[in-house]
PDB file of C-alpha atoms in Angstrom:
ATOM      1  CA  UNK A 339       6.845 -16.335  -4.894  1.00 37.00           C
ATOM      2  CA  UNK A 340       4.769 -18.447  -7.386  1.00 39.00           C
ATOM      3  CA  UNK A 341       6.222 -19.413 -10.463  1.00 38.00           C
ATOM      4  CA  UNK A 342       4.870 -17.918 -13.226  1.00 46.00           C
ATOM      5  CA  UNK A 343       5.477 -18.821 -16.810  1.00 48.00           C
ATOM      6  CA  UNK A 344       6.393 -16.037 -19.969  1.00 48.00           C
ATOM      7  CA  UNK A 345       3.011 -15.868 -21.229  1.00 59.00           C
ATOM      8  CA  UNK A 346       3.116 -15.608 -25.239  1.00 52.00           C
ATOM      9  CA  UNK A 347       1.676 -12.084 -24.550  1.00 51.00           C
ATOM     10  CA  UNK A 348       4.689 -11.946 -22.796  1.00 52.00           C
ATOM     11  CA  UNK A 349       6.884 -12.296 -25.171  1.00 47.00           C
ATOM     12  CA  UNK A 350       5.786 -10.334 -28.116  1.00 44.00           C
ATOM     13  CA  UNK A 351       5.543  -7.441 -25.424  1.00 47.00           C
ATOM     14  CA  UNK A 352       9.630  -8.047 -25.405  1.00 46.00           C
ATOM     15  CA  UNK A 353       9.863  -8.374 -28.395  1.00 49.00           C
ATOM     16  CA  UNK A 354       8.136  -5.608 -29.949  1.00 40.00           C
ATOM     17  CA  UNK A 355       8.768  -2.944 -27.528  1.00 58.00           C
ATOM     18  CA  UNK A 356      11.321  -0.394 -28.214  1.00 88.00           C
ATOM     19  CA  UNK A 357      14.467  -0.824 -26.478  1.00 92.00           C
ATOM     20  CA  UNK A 358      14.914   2.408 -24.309  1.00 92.00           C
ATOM     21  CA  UNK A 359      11.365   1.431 -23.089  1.00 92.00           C
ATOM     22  CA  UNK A 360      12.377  -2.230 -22.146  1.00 93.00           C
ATOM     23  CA  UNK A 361      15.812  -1.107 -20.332  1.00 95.00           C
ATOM     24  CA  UNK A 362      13.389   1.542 -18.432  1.00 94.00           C
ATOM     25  CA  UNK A 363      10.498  -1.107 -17.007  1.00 93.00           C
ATOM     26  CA  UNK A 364      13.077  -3.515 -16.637  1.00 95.00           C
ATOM     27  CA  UNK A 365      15.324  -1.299 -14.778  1.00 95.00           C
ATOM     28  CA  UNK A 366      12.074   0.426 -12.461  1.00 93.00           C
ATOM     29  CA  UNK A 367      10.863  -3.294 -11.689  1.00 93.00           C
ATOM     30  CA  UNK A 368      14.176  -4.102 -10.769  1.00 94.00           C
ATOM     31  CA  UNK A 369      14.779  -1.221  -8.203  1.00 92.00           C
ATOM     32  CA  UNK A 370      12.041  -2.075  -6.586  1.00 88.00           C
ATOM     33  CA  UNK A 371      12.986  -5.953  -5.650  1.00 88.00           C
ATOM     34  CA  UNK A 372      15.812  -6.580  -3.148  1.00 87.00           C
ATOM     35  CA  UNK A 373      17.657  -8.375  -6.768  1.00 92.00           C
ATOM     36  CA  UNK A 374      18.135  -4.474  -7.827  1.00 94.00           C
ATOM     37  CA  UNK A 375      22.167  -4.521  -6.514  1.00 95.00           C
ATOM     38  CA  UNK A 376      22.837  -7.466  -8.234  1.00 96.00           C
ATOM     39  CA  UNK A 377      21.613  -6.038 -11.429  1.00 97.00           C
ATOM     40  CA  UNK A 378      22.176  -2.438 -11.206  1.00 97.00           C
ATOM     41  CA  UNK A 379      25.719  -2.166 -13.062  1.00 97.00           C
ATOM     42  CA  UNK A 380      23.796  -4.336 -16.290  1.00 97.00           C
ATOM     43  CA  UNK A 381      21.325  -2.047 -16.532  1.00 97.00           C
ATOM     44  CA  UNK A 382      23.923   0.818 -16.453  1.00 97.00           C
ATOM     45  CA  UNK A 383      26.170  -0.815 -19.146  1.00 97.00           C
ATOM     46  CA  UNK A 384      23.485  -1.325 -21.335  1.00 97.00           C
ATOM     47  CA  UNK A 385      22.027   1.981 -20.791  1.00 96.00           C
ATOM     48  CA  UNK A 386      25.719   3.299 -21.731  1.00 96.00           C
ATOM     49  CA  UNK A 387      26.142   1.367 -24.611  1.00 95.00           C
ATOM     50  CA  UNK A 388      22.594   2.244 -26.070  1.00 93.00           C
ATOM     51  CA  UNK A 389      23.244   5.913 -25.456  1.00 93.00           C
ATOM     52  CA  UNK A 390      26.629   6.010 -27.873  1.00 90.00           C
ATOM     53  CA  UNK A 391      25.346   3.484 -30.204  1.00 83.00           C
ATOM     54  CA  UNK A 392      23.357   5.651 -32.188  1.00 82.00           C
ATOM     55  CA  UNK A 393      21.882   3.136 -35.208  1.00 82.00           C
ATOM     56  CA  UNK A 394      24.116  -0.249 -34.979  1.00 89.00           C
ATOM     57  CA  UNK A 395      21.799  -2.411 -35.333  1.00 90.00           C
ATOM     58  CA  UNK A 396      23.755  -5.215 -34.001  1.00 94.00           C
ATOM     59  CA  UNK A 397      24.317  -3.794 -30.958  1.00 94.00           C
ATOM     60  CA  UNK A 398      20.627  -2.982 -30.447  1.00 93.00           C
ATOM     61  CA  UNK A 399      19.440  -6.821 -31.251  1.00 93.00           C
ATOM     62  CA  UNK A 400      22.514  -7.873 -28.785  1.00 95.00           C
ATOM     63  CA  UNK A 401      21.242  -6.052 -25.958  1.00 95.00           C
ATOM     64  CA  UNK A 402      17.517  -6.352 -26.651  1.00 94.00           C
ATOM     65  CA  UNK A 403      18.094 -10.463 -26.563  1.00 95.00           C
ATOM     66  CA  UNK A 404      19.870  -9.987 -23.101  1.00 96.00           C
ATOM     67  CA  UNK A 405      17.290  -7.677 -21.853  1.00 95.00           C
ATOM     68  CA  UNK A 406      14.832 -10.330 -23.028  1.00 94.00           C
ATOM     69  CA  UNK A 407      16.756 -13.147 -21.524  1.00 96.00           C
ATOM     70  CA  UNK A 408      16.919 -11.456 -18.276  1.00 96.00           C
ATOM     71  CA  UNK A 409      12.894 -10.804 -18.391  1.00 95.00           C
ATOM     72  CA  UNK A 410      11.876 -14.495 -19.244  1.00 95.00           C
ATOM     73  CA  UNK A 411      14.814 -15.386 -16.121  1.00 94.00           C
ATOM     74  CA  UNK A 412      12.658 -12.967 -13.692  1.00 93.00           C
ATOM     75  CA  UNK A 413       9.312 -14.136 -14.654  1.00 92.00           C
ATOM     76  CA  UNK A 414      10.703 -17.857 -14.286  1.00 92.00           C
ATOM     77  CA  UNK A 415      11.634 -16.864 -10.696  1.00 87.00           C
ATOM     78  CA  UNK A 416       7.914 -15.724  -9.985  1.00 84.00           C
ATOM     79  CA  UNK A 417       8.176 -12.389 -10.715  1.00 88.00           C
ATOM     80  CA  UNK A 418       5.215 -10.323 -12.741  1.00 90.00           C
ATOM     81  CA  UNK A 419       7.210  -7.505 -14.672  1.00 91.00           C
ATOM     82  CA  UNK A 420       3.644  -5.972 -15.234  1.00 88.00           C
ATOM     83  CA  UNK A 421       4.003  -4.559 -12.198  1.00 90.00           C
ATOM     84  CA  UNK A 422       6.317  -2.461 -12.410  1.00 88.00           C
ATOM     85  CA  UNK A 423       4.155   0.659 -13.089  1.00 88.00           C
ATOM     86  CA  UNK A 424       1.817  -0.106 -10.866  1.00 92.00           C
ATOM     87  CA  UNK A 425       1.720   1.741  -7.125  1.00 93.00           C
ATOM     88  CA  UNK A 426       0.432   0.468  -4.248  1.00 95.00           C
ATOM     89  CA  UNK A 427      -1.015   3.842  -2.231  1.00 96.00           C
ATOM     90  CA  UNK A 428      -2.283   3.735   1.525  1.00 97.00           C
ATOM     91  CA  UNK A 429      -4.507   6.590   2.022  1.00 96.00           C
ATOM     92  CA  UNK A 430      -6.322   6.613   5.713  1.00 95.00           C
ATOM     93  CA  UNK A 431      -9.324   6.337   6.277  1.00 98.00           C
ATOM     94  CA  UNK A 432     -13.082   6.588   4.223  1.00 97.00           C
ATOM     95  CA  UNK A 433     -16.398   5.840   5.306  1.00 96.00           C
ATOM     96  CA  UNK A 434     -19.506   4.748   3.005  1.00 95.00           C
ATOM     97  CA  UNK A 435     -19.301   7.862   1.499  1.00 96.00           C
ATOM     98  CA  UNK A 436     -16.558   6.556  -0.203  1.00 96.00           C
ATOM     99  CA  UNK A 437     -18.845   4.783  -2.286  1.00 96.00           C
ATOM    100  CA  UNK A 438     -19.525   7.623  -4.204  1.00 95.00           C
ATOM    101  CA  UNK A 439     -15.993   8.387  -5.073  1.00 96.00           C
ATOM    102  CA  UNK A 440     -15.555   5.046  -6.861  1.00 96.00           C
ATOM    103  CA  UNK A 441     -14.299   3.149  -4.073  1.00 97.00           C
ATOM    104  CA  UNK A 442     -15.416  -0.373  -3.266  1.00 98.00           C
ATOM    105  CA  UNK A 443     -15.113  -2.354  -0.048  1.00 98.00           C
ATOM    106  CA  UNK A 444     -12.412  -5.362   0.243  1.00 98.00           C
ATOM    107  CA  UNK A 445     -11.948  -7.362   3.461  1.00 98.00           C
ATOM    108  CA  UNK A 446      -8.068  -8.851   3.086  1.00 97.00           C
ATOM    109  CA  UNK A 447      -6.674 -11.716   5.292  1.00 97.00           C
ATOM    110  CA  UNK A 448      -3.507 -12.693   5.685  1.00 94.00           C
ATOM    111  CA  UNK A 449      -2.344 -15.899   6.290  1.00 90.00           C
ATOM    112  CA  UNK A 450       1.176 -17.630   6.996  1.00 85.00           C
ATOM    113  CA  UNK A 451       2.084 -17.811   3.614  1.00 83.00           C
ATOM    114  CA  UNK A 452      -0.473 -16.207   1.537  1.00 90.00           C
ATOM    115  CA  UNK A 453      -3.283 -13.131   0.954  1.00 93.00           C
ATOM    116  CA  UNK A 454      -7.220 -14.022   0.999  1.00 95.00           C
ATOM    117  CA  UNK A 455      -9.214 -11.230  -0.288  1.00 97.00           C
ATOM    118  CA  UNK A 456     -12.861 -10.945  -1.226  1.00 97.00           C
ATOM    119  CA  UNK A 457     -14.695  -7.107  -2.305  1.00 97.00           C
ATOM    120  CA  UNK A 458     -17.841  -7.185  -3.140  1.00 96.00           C
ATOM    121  CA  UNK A 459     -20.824  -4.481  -2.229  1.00 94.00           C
ATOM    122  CA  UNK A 460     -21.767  -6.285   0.806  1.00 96.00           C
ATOM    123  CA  UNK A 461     -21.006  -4.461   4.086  1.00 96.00           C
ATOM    124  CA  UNK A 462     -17.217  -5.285   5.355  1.00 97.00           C
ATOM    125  CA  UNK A 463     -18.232  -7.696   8.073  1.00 97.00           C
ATOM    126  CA  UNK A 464     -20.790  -9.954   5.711  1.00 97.00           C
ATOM    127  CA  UNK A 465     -17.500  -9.864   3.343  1.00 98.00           C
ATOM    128  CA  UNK A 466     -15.593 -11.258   6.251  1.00 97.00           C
ATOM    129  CA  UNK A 467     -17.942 -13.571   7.309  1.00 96.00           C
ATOM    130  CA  UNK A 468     -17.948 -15.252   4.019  1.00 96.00           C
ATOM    131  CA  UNK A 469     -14.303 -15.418   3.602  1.00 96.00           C
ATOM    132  CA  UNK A 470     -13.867 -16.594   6.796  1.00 94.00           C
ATOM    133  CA  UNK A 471     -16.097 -19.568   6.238  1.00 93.00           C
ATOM    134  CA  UNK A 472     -14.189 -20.307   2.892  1.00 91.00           C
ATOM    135  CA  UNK A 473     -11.237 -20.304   4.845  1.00 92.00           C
ATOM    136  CA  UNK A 474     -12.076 -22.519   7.875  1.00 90.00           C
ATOM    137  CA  UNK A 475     -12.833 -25.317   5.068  1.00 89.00           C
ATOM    138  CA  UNK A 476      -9.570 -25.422   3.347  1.00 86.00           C
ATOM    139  CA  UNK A 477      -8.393 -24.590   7.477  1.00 88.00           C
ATOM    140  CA  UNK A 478      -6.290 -22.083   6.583  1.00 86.00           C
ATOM    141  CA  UNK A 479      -4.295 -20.417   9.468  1.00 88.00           C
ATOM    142  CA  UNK A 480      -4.665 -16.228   9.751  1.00 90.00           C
ATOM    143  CA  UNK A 481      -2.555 -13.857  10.699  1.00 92.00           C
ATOM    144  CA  UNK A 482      -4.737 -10.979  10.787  1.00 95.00           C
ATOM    145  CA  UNK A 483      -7.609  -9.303   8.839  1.00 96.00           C
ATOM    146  CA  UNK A 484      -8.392  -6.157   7.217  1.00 98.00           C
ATOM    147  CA  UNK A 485     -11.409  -4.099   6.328  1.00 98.00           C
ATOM    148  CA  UNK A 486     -10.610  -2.016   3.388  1.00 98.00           C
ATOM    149  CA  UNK A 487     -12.106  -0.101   0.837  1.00 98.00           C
ATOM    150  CA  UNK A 488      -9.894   0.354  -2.827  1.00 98.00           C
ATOM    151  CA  UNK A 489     -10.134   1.986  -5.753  1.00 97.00           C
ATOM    152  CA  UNK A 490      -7.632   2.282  -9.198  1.00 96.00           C
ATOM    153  CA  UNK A 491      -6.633   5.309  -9.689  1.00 95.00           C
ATOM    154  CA  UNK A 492      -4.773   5.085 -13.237  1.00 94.00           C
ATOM    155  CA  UNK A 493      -1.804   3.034 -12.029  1.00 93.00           C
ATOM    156  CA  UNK A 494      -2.394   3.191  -8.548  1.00 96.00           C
ATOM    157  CA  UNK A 495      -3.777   1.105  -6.408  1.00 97.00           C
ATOM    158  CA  UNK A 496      -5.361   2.642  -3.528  1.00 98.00           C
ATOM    159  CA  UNK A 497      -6.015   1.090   0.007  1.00 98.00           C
ATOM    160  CA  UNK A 498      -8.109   2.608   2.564  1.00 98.00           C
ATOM    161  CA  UNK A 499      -9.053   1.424   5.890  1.00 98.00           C
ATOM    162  CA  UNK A 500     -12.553   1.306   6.860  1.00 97.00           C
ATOM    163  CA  UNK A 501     -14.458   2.071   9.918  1.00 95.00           C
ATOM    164  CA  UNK A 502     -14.028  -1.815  10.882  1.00 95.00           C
ATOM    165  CA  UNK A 503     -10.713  -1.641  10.346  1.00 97.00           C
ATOM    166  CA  UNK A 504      -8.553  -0.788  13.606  1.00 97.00           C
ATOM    167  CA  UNK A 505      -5.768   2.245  13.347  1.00 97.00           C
ATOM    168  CA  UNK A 506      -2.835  -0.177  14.335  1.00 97.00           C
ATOM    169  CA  UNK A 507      -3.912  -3.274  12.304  1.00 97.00           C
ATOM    170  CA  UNK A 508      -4.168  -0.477   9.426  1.00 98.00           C
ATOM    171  CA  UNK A 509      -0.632   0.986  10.251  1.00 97.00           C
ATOM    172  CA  UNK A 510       0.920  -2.826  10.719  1.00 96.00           C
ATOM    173  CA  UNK A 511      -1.004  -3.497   6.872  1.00 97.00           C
ATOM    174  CA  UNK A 512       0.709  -0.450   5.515  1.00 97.00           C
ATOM    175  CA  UNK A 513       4.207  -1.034   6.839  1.00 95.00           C
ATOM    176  CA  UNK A 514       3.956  -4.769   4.996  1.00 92.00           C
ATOM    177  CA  UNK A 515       2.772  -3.185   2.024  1.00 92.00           C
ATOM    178  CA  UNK A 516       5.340  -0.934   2.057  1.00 90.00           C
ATOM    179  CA  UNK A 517       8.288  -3.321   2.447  1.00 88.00           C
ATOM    180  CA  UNK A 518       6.583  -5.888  -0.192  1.00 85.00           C
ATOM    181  CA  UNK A 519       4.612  -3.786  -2.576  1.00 88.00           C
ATOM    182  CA  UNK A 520       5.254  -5.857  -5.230  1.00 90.00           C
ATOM    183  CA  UNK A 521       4.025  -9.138  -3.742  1.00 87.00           C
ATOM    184  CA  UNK A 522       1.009  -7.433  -2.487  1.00 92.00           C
ATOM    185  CA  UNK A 523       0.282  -5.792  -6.086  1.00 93.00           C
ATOM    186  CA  UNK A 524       0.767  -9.273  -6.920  1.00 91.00           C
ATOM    187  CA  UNK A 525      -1.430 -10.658  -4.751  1.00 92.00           C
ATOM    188  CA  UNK A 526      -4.308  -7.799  -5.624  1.00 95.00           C
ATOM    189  CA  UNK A 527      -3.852  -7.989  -9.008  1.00 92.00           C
ATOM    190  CA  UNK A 528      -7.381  -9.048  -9.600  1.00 91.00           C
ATOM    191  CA  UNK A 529      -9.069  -6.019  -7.732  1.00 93.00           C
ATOM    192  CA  UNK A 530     -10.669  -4.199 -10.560  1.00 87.00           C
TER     193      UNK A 530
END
């Protein structure tokens, strides 16, 4: 994963947000990263020790610094806690009709170590023409390609395959998404 850097945005986010609601994204980001075991009896002992500390305030500040600490740690090691309520959703197939359901077409690429992507309202093959030509430039090796139509749906993120797009390359797509959802949110993030 990229490093990313606590933003200042970041930050105040921690900082201002009540506590149950930082142990609660922290703890559904968490258990959905392979780092969830690791962390899993901190997040209970905190959630323990907020539940029978009623209003010490010292208590509250003590855990809310390590809950911080632990967020500026994760986003140090690459990871984007503003994920965490965000789903990605595989959902078959669509045609052009599609279009009229809100859904806009995305050809995705992926490569050795990283995800191309380009939507735009050109048909799926122009798409993948043009990335393709982007990509032979900077000679960028691909594993495979994808024809796709998305839409947001609230905090989903939904993936479709298009009529391009073959059944098993679609199935092989999902089963990666599946196991790194997170990295491919990631990835997708700008996908408005």
């Amino acid at each position: 994963m990229a490093v990313k850097k606590s933003t200042f945005k970041d930050l105040l986010l921690d900082r201002f947000s009540g506590i149950w609601q930082l142990l609660s994204e922290t703890t559904r980001f968490l258990s959905r990263t392979p780092l969830f075991g690791a962390y899993e009896s901190q997040l209970r002992q905190w959630r323990h020790e907020l539940q029978s500390a009623g209003r010490d305030a010292e208590l509250i500040r003590r855990i809310r610094g390590e809950l911080t600490e632990l967020r500026k740690s994760l986003r140090l090691q690459g990871y984007d806690l503003s994920l965490a309520k965000q789903r990605l959703v595989f959902e078959g197939f669509r045609n052009d009709a599609s279009l009229g359901e809100g859904f806009r077409r995305v050809v995705l690429f992926l490569g050795d170590n990283d995800l191309y992507w380009l939507a735009g309202d050109d048909n799926h093959i122009t798409l993948a023409e043009l990335l393709e030509r982007q990509l032979e430039r900077l000679r960028v090796p691909l594993r495979s390609k994808h024809y796709l139509w998305y839409k947001r749906r609230g905090n989903d993120l939904v993936l479709s395959g298009s009529d391009t797009e073959m059944k098993e390359d679609f199935e092989r797509l999902k089963a990666t998404g599946e196991a790194n959802n997170l990295i491919l949110l990631g990835k997708l993030k700008g996908l408005n």
